[in-house]
Coordinates of C-alpha atoms in Angstrom, one line a residue:
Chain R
X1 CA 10.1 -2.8 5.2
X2 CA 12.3 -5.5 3.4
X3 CA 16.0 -3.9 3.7
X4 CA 16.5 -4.6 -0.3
X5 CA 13.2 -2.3 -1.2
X6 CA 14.6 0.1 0.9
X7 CA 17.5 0.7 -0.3
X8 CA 16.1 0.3 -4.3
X9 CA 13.6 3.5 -2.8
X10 CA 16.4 5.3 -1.0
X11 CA 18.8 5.2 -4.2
X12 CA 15.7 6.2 -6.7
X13 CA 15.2 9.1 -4.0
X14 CA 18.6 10.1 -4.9
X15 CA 18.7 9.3 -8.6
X16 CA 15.5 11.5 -9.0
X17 CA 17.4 14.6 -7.9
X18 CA 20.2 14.0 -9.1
X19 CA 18.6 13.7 -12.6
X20 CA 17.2 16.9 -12.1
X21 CA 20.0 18.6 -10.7
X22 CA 22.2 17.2 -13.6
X23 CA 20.1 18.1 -16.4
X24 CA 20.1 20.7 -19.0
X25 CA 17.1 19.1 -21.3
X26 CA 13.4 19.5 -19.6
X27 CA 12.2 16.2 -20.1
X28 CA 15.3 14.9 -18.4
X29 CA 14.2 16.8 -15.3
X30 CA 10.6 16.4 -15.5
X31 CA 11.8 12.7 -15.2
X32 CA 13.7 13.5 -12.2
X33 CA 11.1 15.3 -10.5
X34 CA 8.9 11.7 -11.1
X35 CA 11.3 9.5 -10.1
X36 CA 11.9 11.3 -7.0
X37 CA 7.9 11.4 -6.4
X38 CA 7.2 7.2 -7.4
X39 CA 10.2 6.9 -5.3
X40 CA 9.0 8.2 -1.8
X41 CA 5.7 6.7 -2.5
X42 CA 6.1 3.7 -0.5
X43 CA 7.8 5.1 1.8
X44 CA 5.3 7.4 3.3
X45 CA 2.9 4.8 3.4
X46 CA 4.8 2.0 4.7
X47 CA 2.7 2.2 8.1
X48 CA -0.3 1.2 6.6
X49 CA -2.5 3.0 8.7
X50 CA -5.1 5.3 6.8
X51 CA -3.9 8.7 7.9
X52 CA -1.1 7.8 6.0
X53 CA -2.4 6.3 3.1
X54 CA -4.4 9.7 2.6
X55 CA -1.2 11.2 3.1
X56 CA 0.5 9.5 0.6
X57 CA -2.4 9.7 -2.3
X58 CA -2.7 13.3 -1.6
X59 CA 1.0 14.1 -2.2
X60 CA 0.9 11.9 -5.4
X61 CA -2.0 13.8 -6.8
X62 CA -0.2 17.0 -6.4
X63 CA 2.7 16.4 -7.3
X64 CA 1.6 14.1 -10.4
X65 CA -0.3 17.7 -11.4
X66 CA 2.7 19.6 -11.1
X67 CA 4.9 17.5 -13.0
X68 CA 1.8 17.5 -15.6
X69 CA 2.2 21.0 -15.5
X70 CA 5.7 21.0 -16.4
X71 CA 5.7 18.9 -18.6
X72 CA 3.0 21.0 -20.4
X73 CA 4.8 24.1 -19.9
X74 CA 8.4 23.3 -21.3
X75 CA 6.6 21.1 -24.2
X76 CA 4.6 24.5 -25.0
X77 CA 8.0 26.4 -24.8
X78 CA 9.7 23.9 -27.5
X79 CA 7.2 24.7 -29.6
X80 CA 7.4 28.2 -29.4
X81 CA 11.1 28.8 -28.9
X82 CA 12.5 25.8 -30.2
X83 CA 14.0 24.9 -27.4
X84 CA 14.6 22.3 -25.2
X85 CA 17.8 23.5 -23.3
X86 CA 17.3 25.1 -19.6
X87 CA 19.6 27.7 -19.8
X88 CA 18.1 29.5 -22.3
X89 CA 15.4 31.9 -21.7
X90 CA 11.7 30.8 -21.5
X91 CA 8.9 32.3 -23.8
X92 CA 6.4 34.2 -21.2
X93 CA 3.5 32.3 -21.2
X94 CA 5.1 28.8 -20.3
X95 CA 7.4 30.3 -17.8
X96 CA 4.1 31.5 -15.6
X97 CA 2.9 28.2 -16.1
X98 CA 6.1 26.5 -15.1
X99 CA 6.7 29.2 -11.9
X100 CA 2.9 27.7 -11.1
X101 CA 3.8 24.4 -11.1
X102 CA 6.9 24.3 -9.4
X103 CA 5.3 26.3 -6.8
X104 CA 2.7 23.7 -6.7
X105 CA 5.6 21.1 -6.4
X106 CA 7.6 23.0 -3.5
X107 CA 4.2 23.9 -1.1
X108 CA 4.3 27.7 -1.6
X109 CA 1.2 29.6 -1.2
X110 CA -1.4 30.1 -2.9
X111 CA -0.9 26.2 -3.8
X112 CA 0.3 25.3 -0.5
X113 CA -2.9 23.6 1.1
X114 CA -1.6 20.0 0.5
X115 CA 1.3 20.7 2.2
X116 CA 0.5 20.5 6.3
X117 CA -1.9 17.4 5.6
X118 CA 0.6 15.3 4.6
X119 CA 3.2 16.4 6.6
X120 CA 0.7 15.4 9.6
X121 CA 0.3 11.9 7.9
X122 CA 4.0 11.2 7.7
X123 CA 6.0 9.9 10.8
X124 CA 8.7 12.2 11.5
X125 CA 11.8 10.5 9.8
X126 CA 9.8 10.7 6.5
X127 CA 8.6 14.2 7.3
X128 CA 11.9 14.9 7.2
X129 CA 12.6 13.6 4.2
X130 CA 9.8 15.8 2.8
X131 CA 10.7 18.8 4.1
X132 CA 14.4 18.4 3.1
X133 CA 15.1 16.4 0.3
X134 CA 12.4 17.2 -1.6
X135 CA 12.2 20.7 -1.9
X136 CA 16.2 20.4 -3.1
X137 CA 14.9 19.1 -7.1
X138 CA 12.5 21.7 -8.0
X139 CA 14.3 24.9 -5.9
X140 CA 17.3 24.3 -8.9
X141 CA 14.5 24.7 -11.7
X142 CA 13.2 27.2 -9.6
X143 CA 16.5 28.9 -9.6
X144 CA 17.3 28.1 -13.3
X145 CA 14.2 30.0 -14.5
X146 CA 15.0 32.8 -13.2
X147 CA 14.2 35.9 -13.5
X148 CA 10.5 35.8 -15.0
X149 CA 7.5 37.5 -14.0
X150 CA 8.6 39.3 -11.7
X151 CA 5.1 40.2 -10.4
X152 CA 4.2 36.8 -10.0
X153 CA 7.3 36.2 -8.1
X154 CA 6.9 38.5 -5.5
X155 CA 3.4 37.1 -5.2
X156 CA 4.1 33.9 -4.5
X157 CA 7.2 35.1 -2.4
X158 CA 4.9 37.6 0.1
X159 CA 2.0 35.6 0.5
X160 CA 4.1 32.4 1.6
X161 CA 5.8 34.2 4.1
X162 CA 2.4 35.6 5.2
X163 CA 0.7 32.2 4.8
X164 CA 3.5 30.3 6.9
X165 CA 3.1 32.8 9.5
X166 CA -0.6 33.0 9.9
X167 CA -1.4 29.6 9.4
X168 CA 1.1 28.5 11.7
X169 CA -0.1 30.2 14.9
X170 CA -3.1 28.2 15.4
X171 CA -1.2 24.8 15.9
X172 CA -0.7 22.6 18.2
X173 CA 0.4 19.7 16.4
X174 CA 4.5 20.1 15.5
X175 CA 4.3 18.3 12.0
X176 CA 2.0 20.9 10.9
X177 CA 3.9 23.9 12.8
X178 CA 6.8 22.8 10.5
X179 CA 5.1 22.6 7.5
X180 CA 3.8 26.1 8.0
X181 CA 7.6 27.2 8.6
X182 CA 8.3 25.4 5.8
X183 CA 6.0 27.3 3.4
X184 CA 7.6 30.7 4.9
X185 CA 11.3 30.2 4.9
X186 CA 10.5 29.1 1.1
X187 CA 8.7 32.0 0.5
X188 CA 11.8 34.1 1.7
X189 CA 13.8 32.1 -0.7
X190 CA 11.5 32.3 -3.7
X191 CA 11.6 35.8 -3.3
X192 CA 15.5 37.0 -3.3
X193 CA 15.4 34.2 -6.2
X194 CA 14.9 36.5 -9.0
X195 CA 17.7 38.8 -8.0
X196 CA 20.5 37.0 -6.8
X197 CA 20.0 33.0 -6.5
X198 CA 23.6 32.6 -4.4
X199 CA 20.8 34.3 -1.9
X200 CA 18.3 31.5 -2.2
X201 CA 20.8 28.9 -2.1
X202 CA 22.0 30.4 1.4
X203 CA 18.9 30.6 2.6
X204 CA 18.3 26.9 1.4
X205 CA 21.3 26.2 2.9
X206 CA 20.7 27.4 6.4
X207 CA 17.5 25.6 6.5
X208 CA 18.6 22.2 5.9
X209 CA 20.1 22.1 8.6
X210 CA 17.5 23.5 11.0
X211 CA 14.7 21.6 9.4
X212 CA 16.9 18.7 10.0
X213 CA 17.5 19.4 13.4
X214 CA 14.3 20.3 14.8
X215 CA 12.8 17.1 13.2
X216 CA 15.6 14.8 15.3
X217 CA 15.5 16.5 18.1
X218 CA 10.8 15.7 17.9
X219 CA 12.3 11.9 16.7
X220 CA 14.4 11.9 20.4
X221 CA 11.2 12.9 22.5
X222 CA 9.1 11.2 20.3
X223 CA 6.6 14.2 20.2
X224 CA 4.2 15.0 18.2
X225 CA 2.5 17.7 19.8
X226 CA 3.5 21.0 22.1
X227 CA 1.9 19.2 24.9
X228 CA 3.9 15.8 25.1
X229 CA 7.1 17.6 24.5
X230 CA 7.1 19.0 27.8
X231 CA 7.7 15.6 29.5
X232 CA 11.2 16.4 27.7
X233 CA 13.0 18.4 30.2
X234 CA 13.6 15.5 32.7
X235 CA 14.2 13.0 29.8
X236 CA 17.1 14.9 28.0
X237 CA 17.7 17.7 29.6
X238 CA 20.7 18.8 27.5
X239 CA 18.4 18.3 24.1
X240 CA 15.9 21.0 25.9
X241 CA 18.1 23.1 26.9
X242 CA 19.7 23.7 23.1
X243 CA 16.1 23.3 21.6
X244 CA 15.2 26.8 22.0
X245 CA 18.3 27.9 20.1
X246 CA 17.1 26.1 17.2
X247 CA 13.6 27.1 16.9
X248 CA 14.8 30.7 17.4
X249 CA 17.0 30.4 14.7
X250 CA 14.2 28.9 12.2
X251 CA 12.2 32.1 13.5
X252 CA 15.4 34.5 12.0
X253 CA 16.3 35.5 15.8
X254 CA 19.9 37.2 15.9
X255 CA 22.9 35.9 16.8
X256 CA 21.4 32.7 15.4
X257 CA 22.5 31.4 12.1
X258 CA 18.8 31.7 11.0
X259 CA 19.3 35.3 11.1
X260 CA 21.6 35.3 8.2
X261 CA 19.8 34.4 5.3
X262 CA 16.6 36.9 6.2
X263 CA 19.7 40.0 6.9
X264 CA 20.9 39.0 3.0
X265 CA 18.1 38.8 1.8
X266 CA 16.5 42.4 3.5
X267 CA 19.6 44.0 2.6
X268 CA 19.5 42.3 -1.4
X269 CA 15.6 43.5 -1.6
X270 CA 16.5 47.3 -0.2
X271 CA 19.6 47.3 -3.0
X272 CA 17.4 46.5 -5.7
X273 CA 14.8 49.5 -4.0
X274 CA 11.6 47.7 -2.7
X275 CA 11.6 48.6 0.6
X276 CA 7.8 47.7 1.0
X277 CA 8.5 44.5 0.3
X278 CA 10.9 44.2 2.6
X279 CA 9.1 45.4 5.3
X280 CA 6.5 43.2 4.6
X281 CA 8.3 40.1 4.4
X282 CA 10.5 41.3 7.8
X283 CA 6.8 41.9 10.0
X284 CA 5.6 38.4 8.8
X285 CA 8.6 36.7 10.3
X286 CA 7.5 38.4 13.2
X287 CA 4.2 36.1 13.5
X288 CA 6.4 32.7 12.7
X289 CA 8.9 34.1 15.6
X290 CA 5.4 34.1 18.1
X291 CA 5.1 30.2 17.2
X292 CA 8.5 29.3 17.6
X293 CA 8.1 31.3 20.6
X294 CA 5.7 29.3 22.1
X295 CA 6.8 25.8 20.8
X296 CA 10.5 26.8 22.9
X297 CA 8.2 28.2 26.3
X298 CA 5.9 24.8 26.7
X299 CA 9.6 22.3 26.1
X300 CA 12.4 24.7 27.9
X301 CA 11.0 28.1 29.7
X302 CA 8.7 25.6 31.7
X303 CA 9.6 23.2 34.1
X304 CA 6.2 21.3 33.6
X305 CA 4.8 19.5 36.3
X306 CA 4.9 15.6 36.2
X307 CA 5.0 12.6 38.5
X308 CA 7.3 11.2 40.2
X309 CA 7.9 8.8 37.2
X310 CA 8.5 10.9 34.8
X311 CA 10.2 13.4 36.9
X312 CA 13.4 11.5 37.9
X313 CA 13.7 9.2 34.5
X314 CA 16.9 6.7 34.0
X315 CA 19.0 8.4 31.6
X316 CA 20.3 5.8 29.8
X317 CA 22.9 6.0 26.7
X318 CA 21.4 5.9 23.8
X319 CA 22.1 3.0 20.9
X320 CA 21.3 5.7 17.7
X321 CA 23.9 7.6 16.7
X322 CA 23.7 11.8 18.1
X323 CA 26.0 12.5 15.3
X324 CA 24.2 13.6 13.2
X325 CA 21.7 16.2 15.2
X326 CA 25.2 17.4 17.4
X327 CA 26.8 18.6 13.8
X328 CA 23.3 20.1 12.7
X329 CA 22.4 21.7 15.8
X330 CA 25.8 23.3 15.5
X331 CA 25.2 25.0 12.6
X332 CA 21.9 25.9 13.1
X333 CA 22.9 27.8 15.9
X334 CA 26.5 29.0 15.5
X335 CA 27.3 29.8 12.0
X336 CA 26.5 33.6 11.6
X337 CA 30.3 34.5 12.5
X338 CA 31.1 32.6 9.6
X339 CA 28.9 34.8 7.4
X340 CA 31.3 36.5 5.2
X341 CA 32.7 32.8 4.3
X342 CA 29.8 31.3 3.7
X343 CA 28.6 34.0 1.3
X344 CA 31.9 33.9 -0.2
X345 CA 32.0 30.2 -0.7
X346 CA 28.2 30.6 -2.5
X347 CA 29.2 32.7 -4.9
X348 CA 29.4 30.3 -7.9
Chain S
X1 CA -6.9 19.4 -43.1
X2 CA -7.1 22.4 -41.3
X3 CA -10.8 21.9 -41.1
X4 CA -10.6 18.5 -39.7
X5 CA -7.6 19.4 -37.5
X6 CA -9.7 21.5 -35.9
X7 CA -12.8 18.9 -35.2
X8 CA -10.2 16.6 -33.9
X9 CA -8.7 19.5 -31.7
X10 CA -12.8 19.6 -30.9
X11 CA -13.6 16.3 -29.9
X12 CA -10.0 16.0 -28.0
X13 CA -11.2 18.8 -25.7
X14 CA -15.1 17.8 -25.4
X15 CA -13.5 14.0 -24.9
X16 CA -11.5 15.9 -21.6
X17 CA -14.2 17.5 -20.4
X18 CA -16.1 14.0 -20.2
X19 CA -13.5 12.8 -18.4
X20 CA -13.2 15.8 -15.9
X21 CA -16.6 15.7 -14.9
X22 CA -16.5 13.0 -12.6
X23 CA -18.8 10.5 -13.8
X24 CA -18.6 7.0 -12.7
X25 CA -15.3 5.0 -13.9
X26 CA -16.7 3.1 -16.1
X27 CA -18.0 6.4 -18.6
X28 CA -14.7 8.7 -17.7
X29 CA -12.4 5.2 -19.0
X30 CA -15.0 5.5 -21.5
X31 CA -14.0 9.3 -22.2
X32 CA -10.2 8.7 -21.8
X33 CA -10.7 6.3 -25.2
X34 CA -12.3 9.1 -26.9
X35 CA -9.6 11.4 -26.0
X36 CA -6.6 8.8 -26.3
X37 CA -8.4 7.4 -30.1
X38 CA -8.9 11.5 -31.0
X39 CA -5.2 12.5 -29.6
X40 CA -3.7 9.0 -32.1
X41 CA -5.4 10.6 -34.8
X42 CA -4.0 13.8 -34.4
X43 CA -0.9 12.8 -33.8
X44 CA -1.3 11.0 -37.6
X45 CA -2.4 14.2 -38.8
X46 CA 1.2 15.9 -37.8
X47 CA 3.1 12.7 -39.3
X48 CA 3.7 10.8 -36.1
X49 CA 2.5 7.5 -37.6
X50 CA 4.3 5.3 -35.7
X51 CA 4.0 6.7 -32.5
X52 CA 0.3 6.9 -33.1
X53 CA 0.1 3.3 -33.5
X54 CA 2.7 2.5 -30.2
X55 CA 0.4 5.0 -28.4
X56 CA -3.2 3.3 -29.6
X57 CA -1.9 -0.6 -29.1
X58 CA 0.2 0.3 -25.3
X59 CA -2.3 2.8 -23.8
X60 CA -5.8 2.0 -25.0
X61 CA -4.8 -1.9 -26.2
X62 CA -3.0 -2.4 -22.7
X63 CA -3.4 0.0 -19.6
X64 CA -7.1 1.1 -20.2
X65 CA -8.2 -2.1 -20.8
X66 CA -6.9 -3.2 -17.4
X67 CA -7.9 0.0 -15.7
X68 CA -11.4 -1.2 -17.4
X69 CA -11.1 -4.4 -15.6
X70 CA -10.3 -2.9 -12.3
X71 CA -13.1 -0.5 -12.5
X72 CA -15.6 -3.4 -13.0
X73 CA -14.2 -4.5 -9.3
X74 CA -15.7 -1.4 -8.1
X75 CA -18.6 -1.9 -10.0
X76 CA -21.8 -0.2 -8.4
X77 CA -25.5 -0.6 -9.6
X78 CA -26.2 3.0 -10.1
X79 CA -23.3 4.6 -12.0
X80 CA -23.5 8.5 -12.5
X81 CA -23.2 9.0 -16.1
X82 CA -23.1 12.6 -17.8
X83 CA -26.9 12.8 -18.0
X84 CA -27.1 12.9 -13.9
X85 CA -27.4 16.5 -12.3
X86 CA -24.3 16.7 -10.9
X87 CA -22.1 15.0 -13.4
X88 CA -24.1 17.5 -15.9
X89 CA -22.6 20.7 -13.6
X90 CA -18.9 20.1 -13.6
X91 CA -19.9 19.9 -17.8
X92 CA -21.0 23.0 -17.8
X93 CA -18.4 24.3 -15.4
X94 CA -15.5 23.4 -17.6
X95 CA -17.6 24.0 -21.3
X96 CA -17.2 27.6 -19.4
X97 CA -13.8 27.3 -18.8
X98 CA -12.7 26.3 -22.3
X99 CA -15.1 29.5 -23.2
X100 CA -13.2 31.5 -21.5
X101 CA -9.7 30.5 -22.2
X102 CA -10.7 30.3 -25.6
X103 CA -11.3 33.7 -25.7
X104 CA -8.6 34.6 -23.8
X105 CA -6.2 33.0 -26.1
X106 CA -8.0 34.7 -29.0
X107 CA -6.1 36.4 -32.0
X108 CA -3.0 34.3 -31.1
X109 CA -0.8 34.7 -28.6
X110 CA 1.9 32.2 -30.4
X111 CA 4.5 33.6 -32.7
X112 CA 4.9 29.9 -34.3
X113 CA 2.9 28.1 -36.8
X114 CA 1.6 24.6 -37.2
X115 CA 4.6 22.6 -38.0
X116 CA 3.7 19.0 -39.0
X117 CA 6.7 16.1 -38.6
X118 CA 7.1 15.3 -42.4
X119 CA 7.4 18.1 -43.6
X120 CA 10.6 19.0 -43.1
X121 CA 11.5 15.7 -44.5
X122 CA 13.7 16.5 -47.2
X123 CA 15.5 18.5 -44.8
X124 CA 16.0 15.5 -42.5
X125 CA 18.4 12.9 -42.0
X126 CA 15.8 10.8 -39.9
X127 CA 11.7 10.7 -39.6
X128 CA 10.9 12.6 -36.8
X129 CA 9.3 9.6 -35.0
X130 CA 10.7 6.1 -35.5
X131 CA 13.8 8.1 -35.8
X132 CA 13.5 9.0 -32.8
X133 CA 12.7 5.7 -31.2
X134 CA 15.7 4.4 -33.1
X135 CA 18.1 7.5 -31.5
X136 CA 16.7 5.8 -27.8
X137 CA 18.7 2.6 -28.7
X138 CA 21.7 4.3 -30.1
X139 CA 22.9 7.3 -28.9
X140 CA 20.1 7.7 -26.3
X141 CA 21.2 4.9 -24.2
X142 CA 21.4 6.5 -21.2
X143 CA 17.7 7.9 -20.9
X144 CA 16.7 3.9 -22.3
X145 CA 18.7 2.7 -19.2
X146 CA 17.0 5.5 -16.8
X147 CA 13.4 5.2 -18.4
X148 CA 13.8 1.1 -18.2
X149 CA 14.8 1.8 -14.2
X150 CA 11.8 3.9 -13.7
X151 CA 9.7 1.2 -15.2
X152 CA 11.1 -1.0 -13.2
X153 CA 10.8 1.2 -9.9
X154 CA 7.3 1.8 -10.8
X155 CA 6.2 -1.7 -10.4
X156 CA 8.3 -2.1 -7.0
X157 CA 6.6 0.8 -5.8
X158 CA 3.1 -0.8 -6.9
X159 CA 3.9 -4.2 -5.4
X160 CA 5.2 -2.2 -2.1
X161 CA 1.7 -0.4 -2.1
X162 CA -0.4 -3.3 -2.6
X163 CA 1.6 -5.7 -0.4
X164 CA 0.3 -7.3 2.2
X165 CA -3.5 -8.2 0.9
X166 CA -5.8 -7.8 4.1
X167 CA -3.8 -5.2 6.1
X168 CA -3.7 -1.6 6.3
X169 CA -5.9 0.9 3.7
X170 CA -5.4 -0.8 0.3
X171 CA -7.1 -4.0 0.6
X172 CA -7.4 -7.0 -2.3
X173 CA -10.8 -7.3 -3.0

């Protein structure tokens, strides 16, 4: 893509969360949330091939509805509270509406069905994008509505982590296995959300980071599915070998980082005297460990047969920069000693 | 007023449901004028004059009538109006649905009361809606700088969608 349209994308990207992140008005982060959306338009179909051009005009329907939604929502709440401000309490009735919509927005279940289609249409640099970036806009209105409806919550909440679970094990191809994680880990954040949101920001957090990490570490093998990524032991075998760590820790695995946010967040549900719920939401990260599982035993636990070509590969150093996945892969995988700082440092 | 409020209010949602439906383009743009002409009115009805006549010159005057001319690119000899079976369904589907939110809506579930623009005006420094276009150049300059940048990124994003001509999914016809 021309370097100048890029960069004009990249920057709108930015501004659109920004805008919403700085914002105290709603139509000021309703225009956020579109600027981010018109922004990464292009860039998830700059391939031109029609996969991704589906891809692309589903997201935009979506998440065009859900900003229609919004904008509905807090319009109806001006008119009934008089209020356009953020931090003060919603009316009932537009807050469901708005907890609808930015569930709609984020890809958690009931409305997450858009979600691994378009994920599968994306190459992975943009799925990253996606996955990260994207979710950061509406999680803060997320968090900033709180606490409403706190049935609805919980809903949404349970049957994401459910959802991401189940749907997940069936996979084969990674984009969607990440999607599917995705949806859980946000439904694990959605539902500490409505009693402590330092919680949900951890858990946002400790995410990033994996997300991020996993996605590189696809973008190095250039895999897309389970099957071609186990040419990757002979390629970089250093990359495999610290591959497992990572996936474990998206599945919540002690003494992983990933473990951190799901031990808050149990302990934060028990406090406030759900147990169920907790239970509920531990046994379904059971079913997203089993994928993880299996993503880590067909890259690392198996040395997969190959021929001689592929077996004994040049292992050349590479031009792009490991930065970037060293310092994520870090933390994805070593920050749980650092717990009691982390939390400490959340606590806004 | 109230009375003709309401047959506005009416028509509005009728004009909606035409549009949801799924007929061909040509009778949903013909819907979305209904709905935009009925919404103006409205709109007049609360005191927003001005933005009624912004709304009825930009969106029907300008974007539908190119959205009209696009449509007629696509033109096909058959078009499904509302009269066709299945058109006629998704009707009846969402006359239901306003039925039933209708009635689940009824006896008021608002605490607040119709509220048109002018008539708090002796109360006002400024008319509620050339005011606040006004308030966009003066002490709104910020969101006229942002909105003007999303214009702007809008039509980059279009001409990045549609570059190209022959290639990829989005050809020029």
């Amino acid at each position: 893509m021309n370097p100048f349209i890029l960069s004009i994308l990249l920057l709108s990207l930015g501004l659109g969360t920004t805008l919403t992140f700085a914002s105290s008005h709603w139509l000021l982060a309703w225009m956020g949330l579109e600027i981010s959306t018109l922004a990464i338009i292009p860039l998830m179909s700059q391939h031109h091939h029609p996969r991704a051009v589906e891809a692309t005009t589903k997201y935009f329907i979506t998440q065009a509805a859900a900003a229609a939604l919004i904008l509905f929502a807090s319009t109806t709440n001006a008119w009934i509270t008089g209020q356009w401000d953020i931090n003060f309490d919603l009316h009932f009735f537009p807050a469901s509406m708005l907890t609808m919509a930015l569930a709609l927005k984020m890809g958690l279940a009931p409305v997450h069905f858009w979600l691994p289609e378009v994920l599968q249409g994306l190459d992975l640099t943009t799925g990253l994008i996606l996955s990260t970036w994207q979710k950061l806009a509406p999680f803060i209105l997320m968090c900033q509505i709180m606490p409403v409806n706190s049935s609805l919550i919980t809903f949404l909440g349970v049957t994401s982590t459910l959802v991401g679970g189940w749907g997940g094990l069936n996979q084969t191809q990674l984009r969607k296995i990440l999607a599917y994680s995705s949806i859980a880990h946000l439904g694990w954040m959605i539902l500490v959300m409505q009693f402590n949101q330092q919680l949900a920001l951890l858990a946002l957090i400790i995410y990033i980071p994996m997300t991020f990490s996993t996605f590189m570490i696809f973008k190095t093998n250039s895999s897309t599915t389970v099957n071609t990524l186990a040419a990757s032991w002979a390629k970089t075998p250093a990359l495999t070998a610290i591959t497992p760590m990572i996936l474990l820790s998206l599945g919540g695995l002690p003494p992983l980082s990933g473990f951190m946010p799901k031990w808050m967040i149990l302990q934060e549900l028990t406090k406030q005297d759900i147990p169920l719920t907790a239970s509920i939401a531990a046994l379904s990260a059971l079913l997203s460990l089993y994928f993880y599982l299996r993503v880590s035993y067909a890259m690392t636990l198996t040395i997969s047969p190959n021929n001689l070509n592929a077996t004994t590969p040049w292992r050349l150093q590479t031009t792009a920069s490991t930065l970037p996945l060293a310092i994520s892969a870090t933390i994805s995988a070593m920050l749980l000693p650092l717990a009691p700082a982390t939390l400490a440092l959340l606590s806004l | 007023m109230a009375h003709i409020m309401l047959t506005l209010l009416i028509g509005m949602v009728l004009g909606v449901i035409s549009v949801a439906s799924n007929p061909s383009p040509y009778f949903a743009a013909l819907g979305l004028v209904l709905v935009a002409g009925v919404g103006c009115v409205v709109l007049m009805g609360h005191g927003g004059s001005f933005l009624s006549l912004v709304l009825f010159l930009i969106y029907l005057g300008g974007m539908l009538v190119v959205f009209a001319y696009c449509a007629a690119l696509a033109a096909e000899p058959y078009p499904e109006a509302w009269g066709e079976w299945s058109v006629l369904g998704s009707v009846l589907g969402y006359l239901l649905l306003v039925v039933g939110a209708g009635s689940w809506f009824w006896g008021g579930w608002y605490e607040g009361m119709w509220v048109p623009v002018d008539e708090l005006i002796e109360f006002s420094v400024v008319a509620a809606d050339s005011g606040g276009v006004a308030l966009m150049y003066s002490l709104g300059g910020g969101l006229l700088v942002v909105s003007a940048w999303v214009l702007l990124l809008t039509l980059l994003v279009v001409l990045e969608l549609t570059r190209g001509l022959a290639r990829g999914a989005l050809r020029a016809v």
